[in-house]
CSV table of C-alpha atoms in Angstrom, one decimal:
chain,number,residue,atom,x,y,z
A,1,UNK,CA,-16.2,-31.1,0.3
A,2,UNK,CA,-19.0,-29.5,-1.5
A,3,UNK,CA,-20.0,-30.3,-5.1
A,4,UNK,CA,-20.2,-26.8,-6.4
A,5,UNK,CA,-17.7,-23.9,-7.2
A,6,UNK,CA,-16.6,-21.4,-4.5
A,7,UNK,CA,-15.7,-18.4,-6.7
A,8,UNK,CA,-15.3,-20.1,-10.0
A,9,UNK,CA,-11.7,-18.9,-10.4
A,10,UNK,CA,-10.3,-22.0,-12.2
A,11,UNK,CA,-6.7,-22.6,-11.2
A,12,UNK,CA,-6.2,-21.8,-7.5
A,13,UNK,CA,-3.8,-22.4,-4.6
A,14,UNK,CA,-5.8,-22.4,-1.4
A,15,UNK,CA,-5.7,-24.4,1.8
A,16,UNK,CA,-8.1,-27.3,2.4
A,17,UNK,CA,-9.0,-27.9,6.1
A,18,UNK,CA,-11.0,-30.6,7.8
A,19,UNK,CA,-14.2,-29.4,9.4
A,20,UNK,CA,-16.4,-30.1,12.4
A,21,UNK,CA,-20.2,-29.6,11.9
A,22,UNK,CA,-21.8,-28.1,15.0
A,23,UNK,CA,-25.3,-28.4,13.7
A,24,UNK,CA,-27.5,-28.4,10.6
A,25,UNK,CA,-30.2,-25.8,10.2
A,26,UNK,CA,-33.0,-27.4,8.0
A,27,UNK,CA,-35.0,-25.0,5.8
A,28,UNK,CA,-37.3,-25.4,2.9
A,29,UNK,CA,-35.7,-22.3,1.4
A,30,UNK,CA,-32.1,-23.3,1.9
A,31,UNK,CA,-30.6,-25.6,4.5
A,32,UNK,CA,-27.1,-25.0,5.8
A,33,UNK,CA,-24.4,-26.3,8.2
A,34,UNK,CA,-22.6,-24.3,10.9
A,35,UNK,CA,-19.1,-25.7,11.0
A,36,UNK,CA,-15.5,-24.9,12.2
A,37,UNK,CA,-12.2,-25.8,10.6
A,38,UNK,CA,-10.0,-28.3,12.3
A,39,UNK,CA,-6.6,-28.5,10.7
A,40,UNK,CA,-5.1,-28.1,7.2
A,41,UNK,CA,-5.1,-31.3,5.2
A,42,UNK,CA,-4.2,-30.2,1.7
A,43,UNK,CA,-4.4,-27.7,-1.2
A,44,UNK,CA,-7.3,-26.7,-3.4
A,45,UNK,CA,-6.0,-26.5,-6.9
A,46,UNK,CA,-9.2,-26.3,-9.1
A,47,UNK,CA,-12.3,-24.2,-8.5
A,48,UNK,CA,-14.6,-25.0,-11.5
A,49,UNK,CA,-18.3,-24.7,-12.3
A,50,UNK,CA,-18.8,-28.4,-12.0
A,51,UNK,CA,-16.9,-28.8,-8.7
A,52,UNK,CA,-13.7,-28.4,-6.8
A,53,UNK,CA,-10.5,-30.5,-6.7
A,54,UNK,CA,-7.5,-30.6,-4.4
A,55,UNK,CA,-4.4,-32.5,-3.3
A,56,UNK,CA,-4.2,-34.1,0.2
A,57,UNK,CA,-1.0,-33.8,2.1
A,58,UNK,CA,0.7,-30.7,0.5
A,59,UNK,CA,-0.1,-27.2,1.9
A,60,UNK,CA,0.0,-23.8,0.2
A,61,UNK,CA,2.2,-21.0,1.6
A,62,UNK,CA,0.7,-18.2,3.7
A,63,UNK,CA,1.5,-14.6,4.4
A,64,UNK,CA,2.4,-14.1,8.1
A,65,UNK,CA,0.9,-11.2,9.9
A,66,UNK,CA,2.4,-10.1,13.2
A,67,UNK,CA,0.4,-7.6,15.3
A,68,UNK,CA,1.8,-5.9,18.4
A,69,UNK,CA,-1.1,-4.2,20.1
A,70,UNK,CA,-0.8,-2.1,23.2
A,71,UNK,CA,-4.2,-1.6,24.9
A,72,UNK,CA,-5.4,1.3,27.0
A,73,UNK,CA,-4.2,-0.4,30.2
A,74,UNK,CA,-0.7,-0.4,28.9
A,75,UNK,CA,-0.5,-4.2,28.3
A,76,UNK,CA,1.2,-5.4,25.2
A,77,UNK,CA,-0.4,-8.2,23.2
A,78,UNK,CA,1.7,-10.1,20.6
A,79,UNK,CA,-0.7,-11.6,18.1
A,80,UNK,CA,0.0,-13.7,15.0
A,81,UNK,CA,-2.2,-15.0,12.1
A,82,UNK,CA,-1.7,-16.0,8.5
A,83,UNK,CA,-3.6,-15.1,5.4
A,84,UNK,CA,-3.7,-16.8,2.0
A,85,UNK,CA,-1.7,-15.2,-0.9
A,86,UNK,CA,-4.6,-14.1,-3.2
A,87,UNK,CA,-5.1,-11.1,-5.4
A,88,UNK,CA,-8.6,-10.4,-4.0
A,89,UNK,CA,-8.5,-11.7,-0.5
A,90,UNK,CA,-5.0,-11.2,1.0
A,91,UNK,CA,-5.5,-7.5,1.8
A,92,UNK,CA,-9.1,-7.9,3.0
A,93,UNK,CA,-8.3,-10.8,5.4
A,94,UNK,CA,-5.3,-8.9,6.7
A,95,UNK,CA,-7.4,-5.8,7.4
A,96,UNK,CA,-10.3,-7.8,8.9
A,97,UNK,CA,-7.8,-9.7,11.2
A,98,UNK,CA,-6.5,-6.4,12.7
A,99,UNK,CA,-10.0,-5.0,13.0
A,100,UNK,CA,-11.3,-8.1,14.9
A,101,UNK,CA,-8.2,-8.2,17.2
A,102,UNK,CA,-8.8,-4.6,18.3
A,103,UNK,CA,-12.5,-5.3,18.8
A,104,UNK,CA,-11.7,-8.3,20.9
A,105,UNK,CA,-8.8,-6.9,22.9
A,106,UNK,CA,-10.1,-3.4,23.5
A,107,UNK,CA,-13.3,-1.6,22.2
A,108,UNK,CA,-15.4,-1.5,19.1
A,109,UNK,CA,-16.5,2.1,19.4
A,110,UNK,CA,-15.7,5.3,21.4
A,111,UNK,CA,-13.2,8.1,21.5
A,112,UNK,CA,-9.8,6.9,20.6
A,113,UNK,CA,-6.3,7.7,19.4
A,114,UNK,CA,-4.3,5.1,17.5
A,115,UNK,CA,-0.5,5.2,16.8
A,116,UNK,CA,0.0,2.8,13.9
A,117,UNK,CA,3.3,1.6,12.6
A,118,UNK,CA,3.0,-0.7,9.5
A,119,UNK,CA,5.7,-2.5,7.6
A,120,UNK,CA,4.9,-4.5,4.4
A,121,UNK,CA,7.9,-6.6,3.3
A,122,UNK,CA,8.1,-8.1,-0.2
A,123,UNK,CA,9.9,-11.1,-1.5
A,124,UNK,CA,13.0,-10.5,-3.5
A,125,UNK,CA,12.2,-9.8,-7.2
A,126,UNK,CA,14.6,-8.6,-9.8
A,127,UNK,CA,12.2,-5.8,-11.0
A,128,UNK,CA,11.9,-4.2,-7.6
A,129,UNK,CA,14.1,-1.3,-6.4
A,130,UNK,CA,12.6,-1.4,-2.9
A,131,UNK,CA,11.2,-4.4,-1.0
A,132,UNK,CA,9.6,-2.6,1.9
A,133,UNK,CA,6.8,-0.1,2.5
A,134,UNK,CA,7.0,1.4,6.0
A,135,UNK,CA,4.3,3.7,7.2
A,136,UNK,CA,3.8,5.4,10.5
A,137,UNK,CA,0.8,7.6,11.4
A,138,UNK,CA,-1.7,8.7,14.0
A,139,UNK,CA,-5.5,8.4,13.8
A,140,UNK,CA,-8.0,9.9,16.2
A,141,UNK,CA,-11.8,10.3,16.2
A,142,UNK,CA,-15.0,9.0,17.7
A,143,UNK,CA,-16.1,5.6,16.2
A,144,UNK,CA,-14.4,2.3,15.6
A,145,UNK,CA,-10.6,2.1,16.2
A,146,UNK,CA,-10.5,-1.3,14.7
A,147,UNK,CA,-12.0,0.0,11.4
A,148,UNK,CA,-9.4,2.8,11.3
A,149,UNK,CA,-6.5,0.4,12.0
A,150,UNK,CA,-7.8,-1.8,9.2
A,151,UNK,CA,-7.9,1.2,6.8
A,152,UNK,CA,-4.2,2.0,7.6
A,153,UNK,CA,-3.4,-1.3,5.7
A,154,UNK,CA,-5.1,-0.1,2.4
A,155,UNK,CA,-1.7,0.3,0.7
A,156,UNK,CA,-1.5,-3.5,0.8
A,157,UNK,CA,-4.6,-3.7,-1.4
A,158,UNK,CA,-3.1,-1.3,-4.0
A,159,UNK,CA,0.1,-3.3,-4.0
A,160,UNK,CA,-1.3,-6.8,-4.4
A,161,UNK,CA,-4.0,-5.6,-6.9
A,162,UNK,CA,-1.6,-3.5,-9.1
A,163,UNK,CA,-1.7,-3.7,-12.9
A,164,UNK,CA,2.1,-3.5,-13.4
A,165,UNK,CA,3.7,-6.6,-12.0
A,166,UNK,CA,3.0,-9.6,-9.7
A,167,UNK,CA,4.4,-9.1,-6.3
A,168,UNK,CA,4.8,-11.6,-3.5
A,169,UNK,CA,4.3,-10.3,0.1
A,170,UNK,CA,6.7,-11.9,2.5
A,171,UNK,CA,5.2,-10.6,5.8
A,172,UNK,CA,3.1,-7.8,7.3
A,173,UNK,CA,4.0,-6.3,10.7
A,174,UNK,CA,1.7,-3.9,12.5
A,175,UNK,CA,2.4,-2.1,15.8
A,176,UNK,CA,-0.6,-0.4,17.3
A,177,UNK,CA,-1.0,1.7,20.5
A,178,UNK,CA,-4.5,2.5,21.6
A,179,UNK,CA,-5.5,5.5,23.8
A,180,UNK,CA,-9.1,6.2,25.0
A,181,UNK,CA,-9.0,9.9,24.2
A,182,UNK,CA,-9.8,11.8,21.1
A,183,UNK,CA,-6.9,14.1,20.2
A,184,UNK,CA,-8.2,16.1,17.2
A,185,UNK,CA,-8.1,19.8,16.3
A,186,UNK,CA,-9.4,21.9,13.4
A,187,UNK,CA,-7.5,24.8,11.7
A,188,UNK,CA,-9.7,27.8,12.3
A,189,UNK,CA,-7.4,30.6,11.0
A,190,UNK,CA,-3.8,31.7,10.2
A,191,UNK,CA,-2.0,35.0,10.8
A,192,UNK,CA,1.3,36.5,9.8
A,193,UNK,CA,3.1,39.7,10.6
A,194,UNK,CA,2.8,41.5,7.3
A,195,UNK,CA,1.7,41.0,3.7
A,196,UNK,CA,4.9,41.9,1.8
A,197,UNK,CA,8.1,39.8,2.1
A,198,UNK,CA,11.5,39.7,0.4
A,199,UNK,CA,12.9,36.6,-1.3
A,200,UNK,CA,14.8,34.5,1.3
A,201,UNK,CA,12.8,36.0,4.2
A,202,UNK,CA,11.3,33.8,6.8
A,203,UNK,CA,7.5,34.0,7.5
A,204,UNK,CA,6.3,33.3,11.0
A,205,UNK,CA,2.9,31.8,10.8
A,206,UNK,CA,0.5,31.6,13.7
A,207,UNK,CA,-2.1,28.9,13.2
A,208,UNK,CA,-5.3,29.0,15.2
A,209,UNK,CA,-6.3,25.5,16.3
A,210,UNK,CA,-9.6,24.4,17.9
A,211,UNK,CA,-9.0,21.2,19.9
A,212,UNK,CA,-11.9,18.8,20.4
A,213,UNK,CA,-14.0,20.1,23.4
A,214,UNK,CA,-11.3,22.7,24.3
A,215,UNK,CA,-10.6,26.4,23.7
A,216,UNK,CA,-8.6,27.6,20.7
A,217,UNK,CA,-4.8,27.6,20.9
A,218,UNK,CA,-2.0,29.1,18.8
A,219,UNK,CA,0.5,26.8,17.0
A,220,UNK,CA,3.5,28.6,15.6
A,221,UNK,CA,5.3,27.5,12.4
A,222,UNK,CA,7.9,29.0,10.1
A,223,UNK,CA,8.5,28.8,6.4
A,224,UNK,CA,11.3,30.5,4.4
A,225,UNK,CA,10.6,32.1,1.0
A,226,UNK,CA,13.0,30.7,-1.6
A,227,UNK,CA,15.6,33.1,-2.9
A,228,UNK,CA,14.5,32.4,-6.5
A,229,UNK,CA,10.8,33.0,-5.7
A,230,UNK,CA,9.2,35.1,-8.5
A,231,UNK,CA,8.1,38.6,-7.4
A,232,UNK,CA,4.4,39.2,-7.2
A,233,UNK,CA,1.4,37.6,-5.5
A,234,UNK,CA,1.7,34.1,-4.0
A,235,UNK,CA,-0.5,32.0,-1.7
A,236,UNK,CA,0.4,30.7,1.8
A,237,UNK,CA,-1.6,27.6,2.5
A,238,UNK,CA,-1.9,25.9,6.0
A,239,UNK,CA,-3.5,22.5,5.5
A,240,UNK,CA,-3.9,19.3,7.6
A,241,UNK,CA,-1.4,16.6,6.7
A,242,UNK,CA,-4.3,14.2,6.2
A,243,UNK,CA,-5.7,16.5,3.4
A,244,UNK,CA,-2.4,17.5,1.8
A,245,UNK,CA,-2.2,14.6,-0.7
A,246,UNK,CA,-5.7,15.3,-1.8
A,247,UNK,CA,-4.7,18.9,-2.5
A,248,UNK,CA,-1.6,17.8,-4.4
A,249,UNK,CA,-3.6,15.3,-6.5
A,250,UNK,CA,-5.8,18.2,-7.5
A,251,UNK,CA,-2.8,20.4,-8.3
A,252,UNK,CA,-0.8,17.9,-10.2
A,253,UNK,CA,-2.9,14.8,-10.9
A,254,UNK,CA,-0.4,13.0,-13.1
A,255,UNK,CA,2.1,12.9,-10.2
A,256,UNK,CA,-0.2,10.3,-8.7
A,257,UNK,CA,-0.6,8.1,-11.7
A,258,UNK,CA,2.3,5.6,-11.6
A,259,UNK,CA,3.5,3.9,-14.8
A,260,UNK,CA,5.3,0.9,-13.2
A,261,UNK,CA,5.5,-1.1,-10.0
A,262,UNK,CA,8.4,0.9,-8.6
A,263,UNK,CA,6.6,4.2,-9.0
A,264,UNK,CA,3.6,2.7,-7.3
A,265,UNK,CA,5.7,1.5,-4.3
A,266,UNK,CA,7.2,5.0,-4.1
A,267,UNK,CA,3.7,6.6,-4.1
A,268,UNK,CA,2.5,4.2,-1.4
A,269,UNK,CA,5.5,5.0,0.7
A,270,UNK,CA,4.9,8.7,0.7
A,271,UNK,CA,2.2,10.4,2.7
A,272,UNK,CA,2.1,13.0,5.5
A,273,UNK,CA,1.5,12.5,9.1
A,274,UNK,CA,-2.0,13.2,10.3
A,275,UNK,CA,-0.7,15.2,13.2
A,276,UNK,CA,1.3,17.6,11.0
A,277,UNK,CA,0.2,21.0,9.7
A,278,UNK,CA,1.7,21.6,6.2
A,279,UNK,CA,2.7,25.2,5.3
A,280,UNK,CA,3.0,25.6,1.6
A,281,UNK,CA,3.9,28.6,-0.6
A,282,UNK,CA,2.1,28.3,-3.9
A,283,UNK,CA,2.0,30.3,-7.2
A,284,UNK,CA,-0.5,29.8,-10.0
A,285,UNK,CA,2.3,29.2,-12.6
A,286,UNK,CA,1.7,26.1,-14.7
A,287,UNK,CA,4.2,23.3,-15.1
A,288,UNK,CA,4.1,19.8,-16.5
A,289,UNK,CA,4.2,16.2,-15.3
A,290,UNK,CA,5.9,13.9,-17.8
A,291,UNK,CA,6.0,10.1,-17.0
A,292,UNK,CA,5.5,10.7,-13.3
A,293,UNK,CA,8.1,13.5,-12.9
A,294,UNK,CA,7.1,17.1,-12.4
A,295,UNK,CA,8.7,20.0,-14.2
A,296,UNK,CA,7.6,23.2,-12.5
A,297,UNK,CA,7.8,26.8,-13.9
A,298,UNK,CA,8.7,25.8,-17.4
A,299,UNK,CA,9.0,28.6,-20.1
A,300,UNK,CA,6.0,28.8,-22.4
A,301,UNK,CA,8.2,27.6,-25.3
A,302,UNK,CA,9.1,24.5,-23.4
A,303,UNK,CA,5.5,23.9,-22.4
A,304,UNK,CA,4.5,24.0,-26.0
A,305,UNK,CA,7.2,21.6,-27.1
A,306,UNK,CA,6.5,19.1,-24.3
A,307,UNK,CA,2.7,19.2,-24.9
A,308,UNK,CA,2.9,17.5,-28.3
A,309,UNK,CA,-0.4,17.4,-30.3
A,310,UNK,CA,0.7,14.0,-31.7
A,311,UNK,CA,0.4,12.0,-28.4
A,312,UNK,CA,-1.5,11.9,-25.1
A,313,UNK,CA,-1.2,10.1,-21.8
A,314,UNK,CA,2.5,10.7,-21.4
A,315,UNK,CA,2.2,14.0,-19.6
A,316,UNK,CA,-0.1,16.9,-18.6
A,317,UNK,CA,-0.2,20.3,-17.1
A,318,UNK,CA,0.0,21.1,-13.4
A,319,UNK,CA,-2.4,23.6,-11.9
A,320,UNK,CA,0.3,25.8,-10.3
A,321,UNK,CA,3.6,25.3,-8.7
A,322,UNK,CA,4.6,24.6,-5.1
A,323,UNK,CA,7.6,26.8,-4.2
A,324,UNK,CA,8.3,25.4,-0.8
A,325,UNK,CA,6.6,23.6,2.1
A,326,UNK,CA,7.4,22.9,5.7
A,327,UNK,CA,5.8,20.5,8.3
A,328,UNK,CA,4.7,21.7,11.7
A,329,UNK,CA,4.2,18.8,14.1
A,330,UNK,CA,1.5,19.0,16.7
A,331,UNK,CA,0.0,16.7,19.4
A,332,UNK,CA,-3.3,16.5,17.6
A,333,UNK,CA,-4.7,14.9,14.5
A,334,UNK,CA,-5.4,17.9,12.3
A,335,UNK,CA,-8.2,18.7,9.9
A,336,UNK,CA,-9.1,21.7,7.8
A,337,UNK,CA,-7.2,24.3,5.9
A,338,UNK,CA,-6.8,28.1,5.6
A,339,UNK,CA,-4.9,30.4,3.2
A,340,UNK,CA,-3.6,33.9,2.9
A,341,UNK,CA,-2.3,36.0,0.0
A,342,UNK,CA,1.0,37.8,0.2
A,343,UNK,CA,3.4,39.6,-2.1
A,344,UNK,CA,7.0,38.9,-2.9
A,345,UNK,CA,8.8,42.2,-3.3
A,346,UNK,CA,12.6,42.6,-3.2
A,347,UNK,CA,12.1,46.1,-1.9
A,348,UNK,CA,9.7,45.1,0.9
A,349,UNK,CA,10.7,46.6,4.3
């Protein structure tokens, strides 16, 4: 072993492996060895400024990562590796492993579409109401499919590095299907039949999409106005599923500030599919978020009571209220957004 610290972390629980030195590169500036690990021989328990110390014969636990990758030729590859349980490195090593597998099995750059199904399982803990985060989404672009597949595992980083409770990851399972075609489309415009609607009436929305290297097409969606919708002007928003959370974070930022581990898991579990168009009816009526729960369309008297001048951090105003939203699935990964103004009028024709 080397006689200097690795990261200077103090108490650690990391694997020790034997090593085979392939060659030594001498240098006046800094000599170094090029080596490969052989097999685990023990556990590193101390990482101090003056040196490292470990135990021979006992091995630390690992997080198993199972990756099922279907390449462009339709062949399925069942891959398995393990990563150390570590606050800073577990998520990074998991993501780098998936990235390197795709680079090795398929391609490192080009037009691609990825269907990614991820499942993060947690060990049983009394403070958890859910032990699983399951995410399924589609990604498409020109660039590195391995990098995008790695980014799909970012919730693992938020989970392991959270400030609320220590969690132990039991396993990570990733299913990936790769296609060598870019399937993206941008929202160029939206249309509707009229500009005045009655409460409870359905709006037929025609969304103009521009697929990559193709002519524009029309995608039709429907959204029904709630019966209790307030009369007056409202906004119809058509937005890509990939951008919808960003819009919601701007509208009601405190909805995305968890206060405990279970709220964090719930936030990581949510998220829209990238191949969906979200149709939303929105009104600029303020509400409030209190301890992660939204209260829309509150009376002014209630808003004044809940926004107490004697405390802060418990809640805050929302920038408008979402009346209703619908998802319109497509065969493309969508980007962009468009909006129209309309009027709710119980006497509309």
